[in-house]
Amino acid sequence: SPPQGYYTRRGGIGESGDFVTSPEISQVFGELIGIWYISEWIAMGKPKAFQLVELGPGRGTLTDDILRVFNQLASLLSKCDVSVHLVEVSPKLGEIQALMLTGGKVQSNPEDKSAYMKGISKTGIPIFWYRDIQDVPPGYSFYLAHEFFDALPIHKFQRTEKGWREVLVDIDPEVPDQLRFVLSPSSTPATENFIQPEETRDHVEVCPEAGVIIQRLACRIEKDGGAALVADYGHDGTKTDTFRGFQNHKLHDVLRAPGTADLTADVDFSYLRKMTQGRTATLGPIKQWEFLKNMGIDLRLQVLLQNSRDTATHEQLLHSYDMLMNPKKMGDCFNFFALLPHHRLVRPDKKQKPESKSPLPPVAGFGELLLK
């Protein structure tokens, strides 16, 4: 809702908001993602240009950390034309991102109908803002969706003796200013279209918008090249009821005071994989701790600890590492999932006999390749 929606009104990220994201906890998180893109860019033969496209960039912290890595590796990227493209619907968050990334030096962009704002990053890279992924120009691109898909709206379905029924929101007749969940009396168009025939669960959440966006990403990667990295709460088609709200870092009744709390549902990666329709290869989902370990977080932590002089910084580094890696904290509940062109995972030497088990070219972060 443009006037009443949570992200358009407040979008409370950070310690003073309703939830904290991994980039807000540690710079290392964004740095390792930046290195992931660089390693893929090298593996793909160092194309002459790439766009970094982030969906729902929050406060811009993650892009800022990635751009710092790009700047540190400027000699490697010197012959590459890099630009940043942010897909953001919230004007308020757009302003915060502009301040974070450009120091506030942006201009609205009326002559270009697709990007509503543009600027230059503190490290000299052009940045553009869009309301929709379809407005981002085509071209070789690295896509990033960190805690993006979990914020998109879902349909909920319940299996009953009479078949599938959709879970709907209704006004409680006994308390008129309160909402309640009800089951649809009969099948709805969503029930007919969104339930997979092979579904074995009794309660299912489906996010059609996520399906559409993944299809667009898969089509773009198939046509123009690049890769997409998705990091989010999620499961591989196993969970049922995950819809919940957060306010001031505490669980919040999703039906109370709509528009004032962050609403989220775990991402069904099996659905995302299905919606690529084979246009790209997919890797994962793998747990966040595993991805970050594969990316060298332990080594990076040691360097930062050696370079920090005071106890407070030491403690902060160890605390943030624990938050990201501990399976009981963020380590297990966040997953990484990637979309790559099929040719990126094809054995380079076609002459080899199929029975000789030569390893595929490794994809950073995903360790031993488990192709799906």
C-alpha atoms as a printed R data frame, in Angstrom:
    type eleno elety resid chain resno       x       y       z
1   ATOM     1    CA   SER     A     1   0.000   0.000   0.000
2   ATOM     2    CA   PRO     A     2   1.680   3.249  -1.108
3   ATOM     3    CA   PRO     A     3   0.322   5.386   1.789
4   ATOM     4    CA   GLN     A     4   0.010   2.715   4.522
5   ATOM     5    CA   GLY     A     5   2.575   0.027   3.609
6   ATOM     6    CA   TYR     A     6   5.283  -0.860   6.118
7   ATOM     7    CA   TYR     A     7   8.279  -0.201   3.841
8   ATOM     8    CA   THR     A     8   6.874   2.977   2.303
9   ATOM     9    CA   ARG     A     9   6.060   4.418   5.748
10  ATOM    10    CA   ARG     A    10   8.990   3.329   7.854
11  ATOM    11    CA   GLY     A    11  11.015   0.256   6.820
12  ATOM    12    CA   GLY     A    12  12.539  -0.142  10.280
13  ATOM    13    CA   ILE     A    13  15.921  -1.763   9.669
14  ATOM    14    CA   GLY     A    14  18.681  -1.656  12.261
15  ATOM    15    CA   GLU     A    15  18.922  -1.629  16.025
16  ATOM    16    CA   SER     A    16  16.327   1.130  16.442
17  ATOM    17    CA   GLY     A    17  13.972  -0.526  13.938
18  ATOM    18    CA   ASP     A    18  12.042  -3.796  13.910
19  ATOM    19    CA   PHE     A    19  14.732  -6.164  12.632
20  ATOM    20    CA   VAL     A    20  18.487  -6.326  11.991
21  ATOM    21    CA   THR     A    21  19.979  -7.773   8.798
22  ATOM    22    CA   SER     A    22  23.371  -9.462   8.327
23  ATOM    23    CA   PRO     A    23  25.059  -6.468   6.596
24  ATOM    24    CA   GLU     A    24  24.102  -4.288   9.603
25  ATOM    25    CA   ILE     A    25  25.886  -6.774  11.902
26  ATOM    26    CA   SER     A    26  29.243  -7.060  10.138
27  ATOM    27    CA   GLN     A    27  31.077  -5.523   7.193
28  ATOM    28    CA   VAL     A    28  32.558  -8.975   6.471
29  ATOM    29    CA   PHE     A    29  29.201 -10.246   5.182
30  ATOM    30    CA   GLY     A    30  29.078  -7.723   2.323
31  ATOM    31    CA   GLU     A    31  32.790  -8.029   1.626
32  ATOM    32    CA   LEU     A    32  32.509 -11.789   1.037
33  ATOM    33    CA   ILE     A    33  29.516 -11.276  -1.275
34  ATOM    34    CA   GLY     A    34  31.575  -8.696  -3.199
35  ATOM    35    CA   ILE     A    35  34.340 -11.285  -3.540
36  ATOM    36    CA   TRP     A    36  31.768 -13.850  -4.746
37  ATOM    37    CA   TYR     A    37  30.804 -11.539  -7.647
38  ATOM    38    CA   ILE     A    38  34.445 -10.834  -8.523
39  ATOM    39    CA   SER     A    39  35.251 -14.560  -8.533
40  ATOM    40    CA   GLU     A    40  32.289 -15.252 -10.832
41  ATOM    41    CA   TRP     A    41  33.321 -12.350 -13.088
42  ATOM    42    CA   ILE     A    42  36.828 -13.910 -13.374
43  ATOM    43    CA   ALA     A    43  35.400 -17.421 -13.918
44  ATOM    44    CA   MET     A    44  33.263 -16.062 -16.763
45  ATOM    45    CA   GLY     A    45  36.297 -14.618 -18.550
46  ATOM    46    CA   LYS     A    46  36.266 -11.022 -17.195
47  ATOM    47    CA   PRO     A    47  33.534  -9.438 -19.363
48  ATOM    48    CA   LYS     A    48  34.181  -5.783 -20.326
49  ATOM    49    CA   ALA     A    49  31.237  -4.474 -18.261
50  ATOM    50    CA   PHE     A    50  28.815  -5.587 -15.586
51  ATOM    51    CA   GLN     A    51  25.863  -4.155 -13.714
52  ATOM    52    CA   LEU     A    52  25.422  -4.878  -9.998
53  ATOM    53    CA   VAL     A    53  21.641  -5.010  -9.489
54  ATOM    54    CA   GLU     A    54  20.291  -5.192  -5.933
55  ATOM    55    CA   LEU     A    55  16.602  -5.845  -5.239
56  ATOM    56    CA   GLY     A    56  15.313  -4.120  -2.105
57  ATOM    57    CA   PRO     A    57  18.664  -2.728  -0.913
58  ATOM    58    CA   GLY     A    58  17.500  -1.742   2.607
59  ATOM    59    CA   ARG     A    59  19.705   1.082   3.872
60  ATOM    60    CA   GLY     A    60  22.355   0.474   1.202
61  ATOM    61    CA   THR     A    61  24.814  -1.100   3.670
62  ATOM    62    CA   LEU     A    62  25.342  -4.268   1.624
63  ATOM    63    CA   THR     A    63  26.004  -2.401  -1.641
64  ATOM    64    CA   ASP     A    64  28.330  -0.039   0.260
65  ATOM    65    CA   ASP     A    65  30.394  -2.989   1.575
66  ATOM    66    CA   ILE     A    66  30.491  -4.585  -1.904
67  ATOM    67    CA   LEU     A    67  31.627  -1.302  -3.497
68  ATOM    68    CA   ARG     A    68  34.434  -1.045  -0.933
69  ATOM    69    CA   VAL     A    69  35.704  -4.460  -2.114
70  ATOM    70    CA   PHE     A    70  35.402  -3.370  -5.758
71  ATOM    71    CA   ASN     A    71  37.421  -0.271  -4.869
72  ATOM    72    CA   GLN     A    72  40.109  -2.311  -3.082
73  ATOM    73    CA   LEU     A    73  40.375  -4.496  -6.193
74  ATOM    74    CA   ALA     A    74  40.284  -1.506  -8.557
75  ATOM    75    CA   SER     A    75  43.434  -2.617 -10.414
76  ATOM    76    CA   LEU     A    76  41.716  -5.930 -11.248
77  ATOM    77    CA   LEU     A    77  38.536  -4.152 -12.397
78  ATOM    78    CA   SER     A    78  40.338  -1.280 -14.164
79  ATOM    79    CA   LYS     A    79  39.315  -2.388 -17.660
80  ATOM    80    CA   CYS     A    80  35.743  -3.205 -16.605
81  ATOM    81    CA   ASP     A    81  32.840  -0.755 -16.773
82  ATOM    82    CA   VAL     A    82  30.922  -1.232 -13.494
83  ATOM    83    CA   SER     A    83  27.552   0.368 -12.654
84  ATOM    84    CA   VAL     A    84  25.083  -0.105  -9.789
85  ATOM    85    CA   HIS     A    85  21.306  -0.439 -10.236
86  ATOM    86    CA   LEU     A    86  19.035  -0.451  -7.183
87  ATOM    87    CA   VAL     A    87  15.405  -1.588  -7.343
88  ATOM    88    CA   GLU     A    88  13.639   0.248  -4.509
89  ATOM    89    CA   VAL     A    89   9.936   1.123  -4.116
90  ATOM    90    CA   SER     A    90  10.255   3.079  -0.851
91  ATOM    91    CA   PRO     A    91  11.087   6.791  -1.328
92  ATOM    92    CA   LYS     A    92  12.265   6.944   2.307
93  ATOM    93    CA   LEU     A    93  14.703   4.026   1.927
94  ATOM    94    CA   GLY     A    94  15.841   5.436  -1.443
95  ATOM    95    CA   GLU     A    95  16.927   8.651   0.332
96  ATOM    96    CA   ILE     A    96  18.785   6.668   3.042
97  ATOM    97    CA   GLN     A    97  20.580   4.617   0.346
98  ATOM    98    CA   ALA     A    98  21.541   7.780  -1.549
99  ATOM    99    CA   LEU     A    99  23.042   9.281   1.602
100 ATOM   100    CA   MET     A   100  24.935   6.061   2.432
101 ATOM   101    CA   LEU     A   101  26.298   5.445  -1.082
102 ATOM   102    CA   THR     A   102  26.839   8.899  -2.578
103 ATOM   103    CA   GLY     A   103  26.940  11.170   0.463
104 ATOM   104    CA   GLY     A   104  23.591  12.558  -0.743
105 ATOM   105    CA   LYS     A   105  24.862  13.755  -4.141
106 ATOM   106    CA   VAL     A   106  21.981  12.527  -6.289
107 ATOM   107    CA   GLN     A   107  19.624  14.053  -8.794
108 ATOM   108    CA   SER     A   108  16.128  13.050  -9.737
109 ATOM   109    CA   ASN     A   109  16.061  11.808 -13.266
110 ATOM   110    CA   PRO     A   110  13.007  13.053 -15.165
111 ATOM   111    CA   GLU     A   111  14.563  12.798 -18.649
112 ATOM   112    CA   ASP     A   112  15.126   9.051 -18.241
113 ATOM   113    CA   LYS     A   113  11.737   7.467 -17.682
114 ATOM   114    CA   SER     A   114  13.091   4.216 -16.238
115 ATOM   115    CA   ALA     A   115  15.449   5.382 -13.451
116 ATOM   116    CA   TYR     A   116  13.840   7.847 -11.010
117 ATOM   117    CA   MET     A   117  17.136   8.914  -9.408
118 ATOM   118    CA   LYS     A   118  20.847   8.745 -10.228
119 ATOM   119    CA   GLY     A   119  24.157   9.601  -8.613
120 ATOM   120    CA   ILE     A   120  27.831   8.688  -8.332
121 ATOM   121    CA   SER     A   121  29.110   6.479  -5.507
122 ATOM   122    CA   LYS     A   122  31.816   7.722  -3.141
123 ATOM   123    CA   THR     A   123  34.178   5.463  -5.117
124 ATOM   124    CA   GLY     A   124  33.152   6.973  -8.482
125 ATOM   125    CA   ILE     A   125  30.707   4.330  -9.768
126 ATOM   126    CA   PRO     A   126  27.402   5.455 -11.358
127 ATOM   127    CA   ILE     A   127  24.266   4.420  -9.400
128 ATOM   128    CA   PHE     A   128  20.673   4.361 -10.669
129 ATOM   129    CA   TRP     A   129  17.380   3.801  -8.820
130 ATOM   130    CA   TYR     A   130  14.316   2.024 -10.277
131 ATOM   131    CA   ARG     A   131  10.864   1.010  -9.034
132 ATOM   132    CA   ASP     A   132  10.733  -2.271 -10.962
133 ATOM   133    CA   ILE     A   133  13.272  -4.841 -12.129
134 ATOM   134    CA   GLN     A   134  11.872  -4.540 -15.660
135 ATOM   135    CA   ASP     A   135  13.111  -0.928 -15.754
136 ATOM   136    CA   VAL     A   136  16.749  -2.019 -15.224
137 ATOM   137    CA   PRO     A   137  18.471  -1.938 -18.637
138 ATOM   138    CA   PRO     A   138  19.450  -5.301 -20.148
139 ATOM   139    CA   GLY     A   139  23.108  -6.338 -20.081
140 ATOM   140    CA   TYR     A   140  25.579  -8.597 -18.325
141 ATOM   141    CA   SER     A   141  24.473  -8.344 -14.674
142 ATOM   142    CA   PHE     A   142  25.104  -9.679 -11.201
143 ATOM   143    CA   TYR     A   143  21.852  -9.738  -9.238
144 ATOM   144    CA   LEU     A   144  21.564  -9.661  -5.460
145 ATOM   145    CA   ALA     A   145  18.455 -10.352  -3.366
146 ATOM   146    CA   HIS     A   146  19.251 -10.315   0.344
147 ATOM   147    CA   GLU     A   147  16.178 -10.609   2.586
148 ATOM   148    CA   PHE     A   148  14.065  -9.522  -0.366
149 ATOM   149    CA   PHE     A   149  11.870 -12.486  -1.257
150 ATOM   150    CA   ASP     A   150  10.747 -13.053   2.357
151 ATOM   151    CA   ALA     A   151   9.023  -9.632   2.344
152 ATOM   152    CA   LEU     A   152   6.827 -10.339  -0.708
153 ATOM   153    CA   PRO     A   153   3.136 -11.225  -0.196
154 ATOM   154    CA   ILE     A   154   2.102 -14.876   0.024
155 ATOM   155    CA   HIS     A   155  -1.033 -16.964  -0.489
156 ATOM   156    CA   LYS     A   156  -1.690 -19.528   2.255
157 ATOM   157    CA   PHE     A   157  -3.487 -22.819   1.614
158 ATOM   158    CA   GLN     A   158  -4.847 -25.541   3.905
159 ATOM   159    CA   ARG     A   159  -5.649 -29.115   2.874
160 ATOM   160    CA   THR     A   160  -9.156 -30.103   4.068
161 ATOM   161    CA   GLU     A   161 -11.445 -33.123   3.632
162 ATOM   162    CA   LYS     A   162 -13.064 -31.214   0.738
163 ATOM   163    CA   GLY     A   163  -9.706 -30.472  -0.938
164 ATOM   164    CA   TRP     A   164  -7.469 -27.395  -0.833
165 ATOM   165    CA   ARG     A   165  -8.864 -24.185   0.660
166 ATOM   166    CA   GLU     A   166  -7.245 -20.769   0.694
167 ATOM   167    CA   VAL     A   167  -6.600 -19.032   4.030
168 ATOM   168    CA   LEU     A   168  -8.175 -15.563   3.837
169 ATOM   169    CA   VAL     A   169  -8.252 -12.508   6.100
170 ATOM   170    CA   ASP     A   170 -11.679 -11.420   7.363
171 ATOM   171    CA   ILE     A   171 -13.123  -8.917   9.829
172 ATOM   172    CA   ASP     A   172 -13.982 -10.565  13.140
173 ATOM   173    CA   PRO     A   173 -17.799 -10.186  13.473
174 ATOM   174    CA   GLU     A   174 -17.550 -10.195  17.273
175 ATOM   175    CA   VAL     A   175 -14.774  -7.585  17.464
176 ATOM   176    CA   PRO     A   176 -15.330  -5.302  14.437
177 ATOM   177    CA   ASP     A   177 -11.950  -3.553  14.568
178 ATOM   178    CA   GLN     A   178 -10.032  -6.846  14.627
179 ATOM   179    CA   LEU     A   179  -9.026  -9.152  11.796
180 ATOM   180    CA   ARG     A   180  -9.109 -12.976  11.770
181 ATOM   181    CA   PHE     A   181  -8.082 -15.829   9.466
182 ATOM   182    CA   VAL     A   182 -10.820 -17.868   7.762
183 ATOM   183    CA   LEU     A   183 -10.792 -20.711   5.206
184 ATOM   184    CA   SER     A   184 -12.402 -20.027   1.829
185 ATOM   185    CA   PRO     A   185 -15.764 -21.845   1.642
186 ATOM   186    CA   SER     A   186 -14.836 -23.274  -1.769
187 ATOM   187    CA   SER     A   187 -11.863 -23.448  -4.095
188 ATOM   188    CA   THR     A   188 -10.434 -20.057  -5.221
189 ATOM   189    CA   PRO     A   189  -8.574 -19.198  -8.472
190 ATOM   190    CA   ALA     A   190  -5.332 -19.169  -6.428
191 ATOM   191    CA   THR     A   191  -6.055 -22.713  -5.167
192 ATOM   192    CA   GLU     A   192  -6.514 -23.887  -8.748
193 ATOM   193    CA   ASN     A   193  -3.343 -22.207 -10.034
194 ATOM   194    CA   PHE     A   194  -0.717 -22.248  -7.292
195 ATOM   195    CA   ILE     A   195  -0.868 -25.711  -5.714
196 ATOM   196    CA   GLN     A   196   1.479 -28.206  -7.365
197 ATOM   197    CA   PRO     A   197  -0.231 -31.543  -8.122
198 ATOM   198    CA   GLU     A   198   2.548 -33.481  -6.368
199 ATOM   199    CA   GLU     A   199   2.238 -31.435  -3.112
200 ATOM   200    CA   THR     A   200   2.425 -33.610   0.017
201 ATOM   201    CA   ARG     A   201   2.220 -30.951   2.760
202 ATOM   202    CA   ASP     A   202  -1.086 -30.068   4.464
203 ATOM   203    CA   HIS     A   203  -0.361 -26.347   4.707
204 ATOM   204    CA   VAL     A   204   1.443 -24.427   1.963
205 ATOM   205    CA   GLU     A   205   2.592 -20.833   1.432
206 ATOM   206    CA   VAL     A   206   3.087 -19.696  -2.175
207 ATOM   207    CA   CYS     A   207   4.583 -16.384  -3.301
208 ATOM   208    CA   PRO     A   208   3.600 -15.926  -6.987
209 ATOM   209    CA   GLU     A   209   5.447 -12.586  -7.155
210 ATOM   210    CA   ALA     A   210   8.705 -14.347  -6.187
211 ATOM   211    CA   GLY     A   211   8.053 -16.827  -9.005
212 ATOM   212    CA   VAL     A   212   7.601 -14.005 -11.524
213 ATOM   213    CA   ILE     A   213  10.775 -12.205 -10.373
214 ATOM   214    CA   ILE     A   214  12.867 -15.408 -10.463
215 ATOM   215    CA   GLN     A   215  11.572 -16.068 -13.998
216 ATOM   216    CA   ARG     A   216  12.666 -12.562 -15.032
217 ATOM   217    CA   LEU     A   217  16.118 -13.062 -13.484
218 ATOM   218    CA   ALA     A   218  16.492 -16.483 -15.140
219 ATOM   219    CA   CYS     A   219  15.473 -15.031 -18.544
220 ATOM   220    CA   ARG     A   220  17.934 -12.145 -18.184
221 ATOM   221    CA   ILE     A   221  20.822 -14.410 -17.135
222 ATOM   222    CA   GLU     A   222  20.039 -16.836 -19.980
223 ATOM   223    CA   LYS     A   223  19.987 -13.984 -22.518
224 ATOM   224    CA   ASP     A   224  22.669 -11.551 -21.263
225 ATOM   225    CA   GLY     A   225  24.822 -13.633 -18.890
226 ATOM   226    CA   GLY     A   226  25.734 -12.965 -15.285
227 ATOM   227    CA   ALA     A   227  24.563 -14.586 -12.058
228 ATOM   228    CA   ALA     A   228  22.102 -14.088  -9.204
229 ATOM   229    CA   LEU     A   229  22.703 -14.624  -5.501
230 ATOM   230    CA   VAL     A   230  19.714 -14.968  -3.177
231 ATOM   231    CA   ALA     A   231  20.217 -14.950   0.610
232 ATOM   232    CA   ASP     A   232  17.169 -15.363   2.808
233 ATOM   233    CA   TYR     A   233  15.256 -17.184   5.509
234 ATOM   234    CA   GLY     A   234  13.976 -20.295   3.833
235 ATOM   235    CA   HIS     A   235  13.556 -24.007   3.273
236 ATOM   236    CA   ASP     A   236  13.636 -26.431   0.370
237 ATOM   237    CA   GLY     A   237   9.923 -27.203   0.142
238 ATOM   238    CA   THR     A   238   9.632 -28.714   3.623
239 ATOM   239    CA   LYS     A   239   8.101 -26.057   5.903
240 ATOM   240    CA   THR     A   240   4.415 -25.208   6.256
241 ATOM   241    CA   ASP     A   241   3.287 -22.209   8.327
242 ATOM   242    CA   THR     A   242   6.093 -19.621   8.558
243 ATOM   243    CA   PHE     A   243   4.144 -16.335   8.210
244 ATOM   244    CA   ARG     A   244   5.059 -13.991  11.088
245 ATOM   245    CA   GLY     A   245   5.515 -10.360  12.085
246 ATOM   246    CA   PHE     A   246   8.322  -8.464  13.833
247 ATOM   247    CA   GLN     A   247   8.108  -5.230  15.774
248 ATOM   248    CA   ASN     A   248  10.963  -3.868  17.903
249 ATOM   249    CA   HIS     A   249  12.863  -7.160  17.365
250 ATOM   250    CA   LYS     A   250   9.995  -9.185  18.911
251 ATOM   251    CA   LEU     A   251   7.425 -11.454  17.294
252 ATOM   252    CA   HIS     A   252   4.227  -9.535  16.552
253 ATOM   253    CA   ASP     A   253   0.694 -10.736  15.706
254 ATOM   254    CA   VAL     A   254   0.470 -10.368  11.915
255 ATOM   255    CA   LEU     A   255  -3.184  -9.264  12.066
256 ATOM   256    CA   ARG     A   256  -2.663  -6.526  14.666
257 ATOM   257    CA   ALA     A   257  -2.141  -2.916  13.526
258 ATOM   258    CA   PRO     A   258  -1.427  -3.660   9.819
259 ATOM   259    CA   GLY     A   259   1.369  -1.591   8.299
260 ATOM   260    CA   THR     A   260   3.247  -1.065  11.561
261 ATOM   261    CA   ALA     A   261   5.208  -4.348  11.704
262 ATOM   262    CA   ASP     A   262   7.584  -6.146   9.375
263 ATOM   263    CA   LEU     A   263   5.768  -9.153   7.873
264 ATOM   264    CA   THR     A   264   7.811 -12.084   6.622
265 ATOM   265    CA   ALA     A   265   7.432 -15.658   5.387
266 ATOM   266    CA   ASP     A   266  10.235 -18.157   4.747
267 ATOM   267    CA   VAL     A   267  11.275 -18.453   1.102
268 ATOM   268    CA   ASP     A   268  10.481 -21.803  -0.548
269 ATOM   269    CA   PHE     A   269  13.650 -22.415  -2.573
270 ATOM   270    CA   SER     A   270  12.179 -25.537  -4.206
271 ATOM   271    CA   TYR     A   271   9.502 -23.244  -5.699
272 ATOM   272    CA   LEU     A   272  12.131 -20.742  -6.901
273 ATOM   273    CA   ARG     A   273  14.099 -23.589  -8.515
274 ATOM   274    CA   LYS     A   274  10.950 -24.818 -10.273
275 ATOM   275    CA   MET     A   275  10.135 -21.300 -11.498
276 ATOM   276    CA   THR     A   276  13.491 -20.909 -13.293
277 ATOM   277    CA   GLN     A   277  11.973 -23.519 -15.675
278 ATOM   278    CA   GLY     A   278  15.452 -24.827 -16.443
279 ATOM   279    CA   ARG     A   279  16.587 -21.548 -18.036
280 ATOM   280    CA   THR     A   280  19.536 -21.397 -15.636
281 ATOM   281    CA   ALA     A   281  21.412 -23.816 -13.409
282 ATOM   282    CA   THR     A   282  20.679 -23.440  -9.689
283 ATOM   283    CA   LEU     A   283  22.981 -24.067  -6.728
284 ATOM   284    CA   GLY     A   284  21.841 -24.488  -3.130
285 ATOM   285    CA   PRO     A   285  20.157 -23.637  -0.927
286 ATOM   286    CA   ILE     A   286  23.040 -24.058   1.516
287 ATOM   287    CA   LYS     A   287  23.179 -22.703   5.076
288 ATOM   288    CA   GLN     A   288  24.654 -19.236   5.614
289 ATOM   289    CA   TRP     A   289  27.434 -20.515   7.913
290 ATOM   290    CA   GLU     A   290  28.541 -22.974   5.242
291 ATOM   291    CA   PHE     A   291  28.541 -20.396   2.434
292 ATOM   292    CA   LEU     A   292  30.502 -17.856   4.518
293 ATOM   293    CA   LYS     A   293  32.989 -20.532   5.662
294 ATOM   294    CA   ASN     A   294  33.541 -21.563   2.026
295 ATOM   295    CA   MET     A   295  34.084 -17.880   1.167
296 ATOM   296    CA   GLY     A   296  36.880 -17.565   3.739
297 ATOM   297    CA   ILE     A   297  35.190 -15.739   6.630
298 ATOM   298    CA   ASP     A   298  37.591 -17.332   9.162
299 ATOM   299    CA   LEU     A   299  40.649 -15.954   7.388
300 ATOM   300    CA   ARG     A   300  39.044 -12.498   7.052
301 ATOM   301    CA   LEU     A   301  38.175 -12.493  10.774
302 ATOM   302    CA   GLN     A   302  41.800 -13.307  11.699
303 ATOM   303    CA   VAL     A   303  43.088 -10.391   9.569
304 ATOM   304    CA   LEU     A   304  40.603  -7.954  11.148
305 ATOM   305    CA   LEU     A   305  41.458  -9.181  14.661
306 ATOM   306    CA   GLN     A   306  45.180  -8.728  13.990
307 ATOM   307    CA   ASN     A   307  44.582  -5.223  12.636
308 ATOM   308    CA   SER     A   308  42.381  -4.056  15.521
309 ATOM   309    CA   ARG     A   309  44.109  -2.609  18.529
310 ATOM   310    CA   ASP     A   310  41.367  -2.210  21.151
311 ATOM   311    CA   THR     A   311  39.365  -4.773  23.130
312 ATOM   312    CA   ALA     A   312  35.989  -3.279  22.196
313 ATOM   313    CA   THR     A   313  36.619  -3.809  18.457
314 ATOM   314    CA   HIS     A   314  37.864  -7.342  19.170
315 ATOM   315    CA   GLU     A   315  34.694  -8.153  21.089
316 ATOM   316    CA   GLN     A   316  32.480  -6.597  18.415
317 ATOM   317    CA   LEU     A   317  34.202  -8.654  15.668
318 ATOM   318    CA   LEU     A   318  33.805 -11.911  17.610
319 ATOM   319    CA   HIS     A   319  30.195 -11.105  18.529
320 ATOM   320    CA   SER     A   320  29.234 -10.316  14.924
321 ATOM   321    CA   TYR     A   321  31.023 -13.454  13.682
322 ATOM   322    CA   ASP     A   322  29.009 -15.509  16.189
323 ATOM   323    CA   MET     A   323  25.735 -13.851  15.078
324 ATOM   324    CA   LEU     A   324  26.411 -14.689  11.415
325 ATOM   325    CA   MET     A   325  27.843 -18.190  11.895
326 ATOM   326    CA   ASN     A   326  26.233 -19.730  14.985
327 ATOM   327    CA   PRO     A   327  23.617 -22.283  13.817
328 ATOM   328    CA   LYS     A   328  21.400 -21.203  16.728
329 ATOM   329    CA   LYS     A   329  21.502 -17.548  15.580
330 ATOM   330    CA   MET     A   330  21.669 -16.643  11.862
331 ATOM   331    CA   GLY     A   331  23.980 -19.446  10.691
332 ATOM   332    CA   ASP     A   332  21.261 -22.015  10.046
333 ATOM   333    CA   CYS     A   333  18.111 -19.993   9.386
334 ATOM   334    CA   PHE     A   334  19.555 -18.094   6.413
335 ATOM   335    CA   ASN     A   335  20.308 -19.847   3.142
336 ATOM   336    CA   PHE     A   336  22.247 -18.969  -0.008
337 ATOM   337    CA   PHE     A   337  20.932 -19.912  -3.444
338 ATOM   338    CA   ALA     A   338  22.429 -19.031  -6.850
339 ATOM   339    CA   LEU     A   339  21.312 -18.837 -10.480
340 ATOM   340    CA   LEU     A   340  24.071 -19.303 -13.073
341 ATOM   341    CA   PRO     A   341  24.160 -19.820 -16.840
342 ATOM   342    CA   HIS     A   342  24.258 -23.535 -17.728
343 ATOM   343    CA   HIS     A   343  27.562 -23.135 -19.591
344 ATOM   344    CA   ARG     A   344  29.234 -21.982 -16.337
345 ATOM   345    CA   LEU     A   345  28.842 -25.513 -14.973
346 ATOM   346    CA   VAL     A   346  29.698 -27.549 -18.058
347 ATOM   347    CA   ARG     A   347  32.918 -29.567 -18.072
348 ATOM   348    CA   PRO     A   348  35.444 -27.687 -20.186
349 ATOM   349    CA   ASP     A   349  36.787 -30.829 -21.885
350 ATOM   350    CA   LYS     A   350  34.119 -32.591 -23.900
351 ATOM   351    CA   LYS     A   351  36.508 -35.407 -24.886
352 ATOM   352    CA   GLN     A   352  36.584 -36.854 -21.392
353 ATOM   353    CA   LYS     A   353  34.700 -40.076 -20.921
354 ATOM   354    CA   PRO     A   354  31.505 -39.509 -18.932
355 ATOM   355    CA   GLU     A   355  32.598 -42.106 -16.355
356 ATOM   356    CA   SER     A   356  35.776 -40.160 -15.453
357 ATOM   357    CA   LYS     A   357  34.599 -38.090 -12.499
358 ATOM   358    CA   SER     A   358  36.450 -34.837 -13.128
359 ATOM   359    CA   PRO     A   359  35.209 -32.048 -10.838
360 ATOM   360    CA   LEU     A   360  33.129 -29.230 -12.325
361 ATOM   361    CA   PRO     A   361  34.683 -25.741 -12.282
362 ATOM   362    CA   PRO     A   362  34.048 -24.704  -8.675
363 ATOM   363    CA   VAL     A   363  31.608 -21.940  -7.818
364 ATOM   364    CA   ALA     A   364  32.868 -19.940  -4.836
365 ATOM   365    CA   GLY     A   365  30.834 -20.351  -1.674
366 ATOM   366    CA   PHE     A   366  29.036 -23.502  -2.761
367 ATOM   367    CA   GLY     A   367  31.988 -25.802  -2.123
368 ATOM   368    CA   GLU     A   368  31.437 -29.292  -3.475
369 ATOM   369    CA   LEU     A   369  28.973 -28.795  -6.289
370 ATOM   370    CA   LEU     A   370  25.600 -30.399  -5.743
371 ATOM   371    CA   LEU     A   371  23.822 -29.723  -8.982
372 ATOM   372    CA   LYS     A   372  20.044 -29.617  -8.957
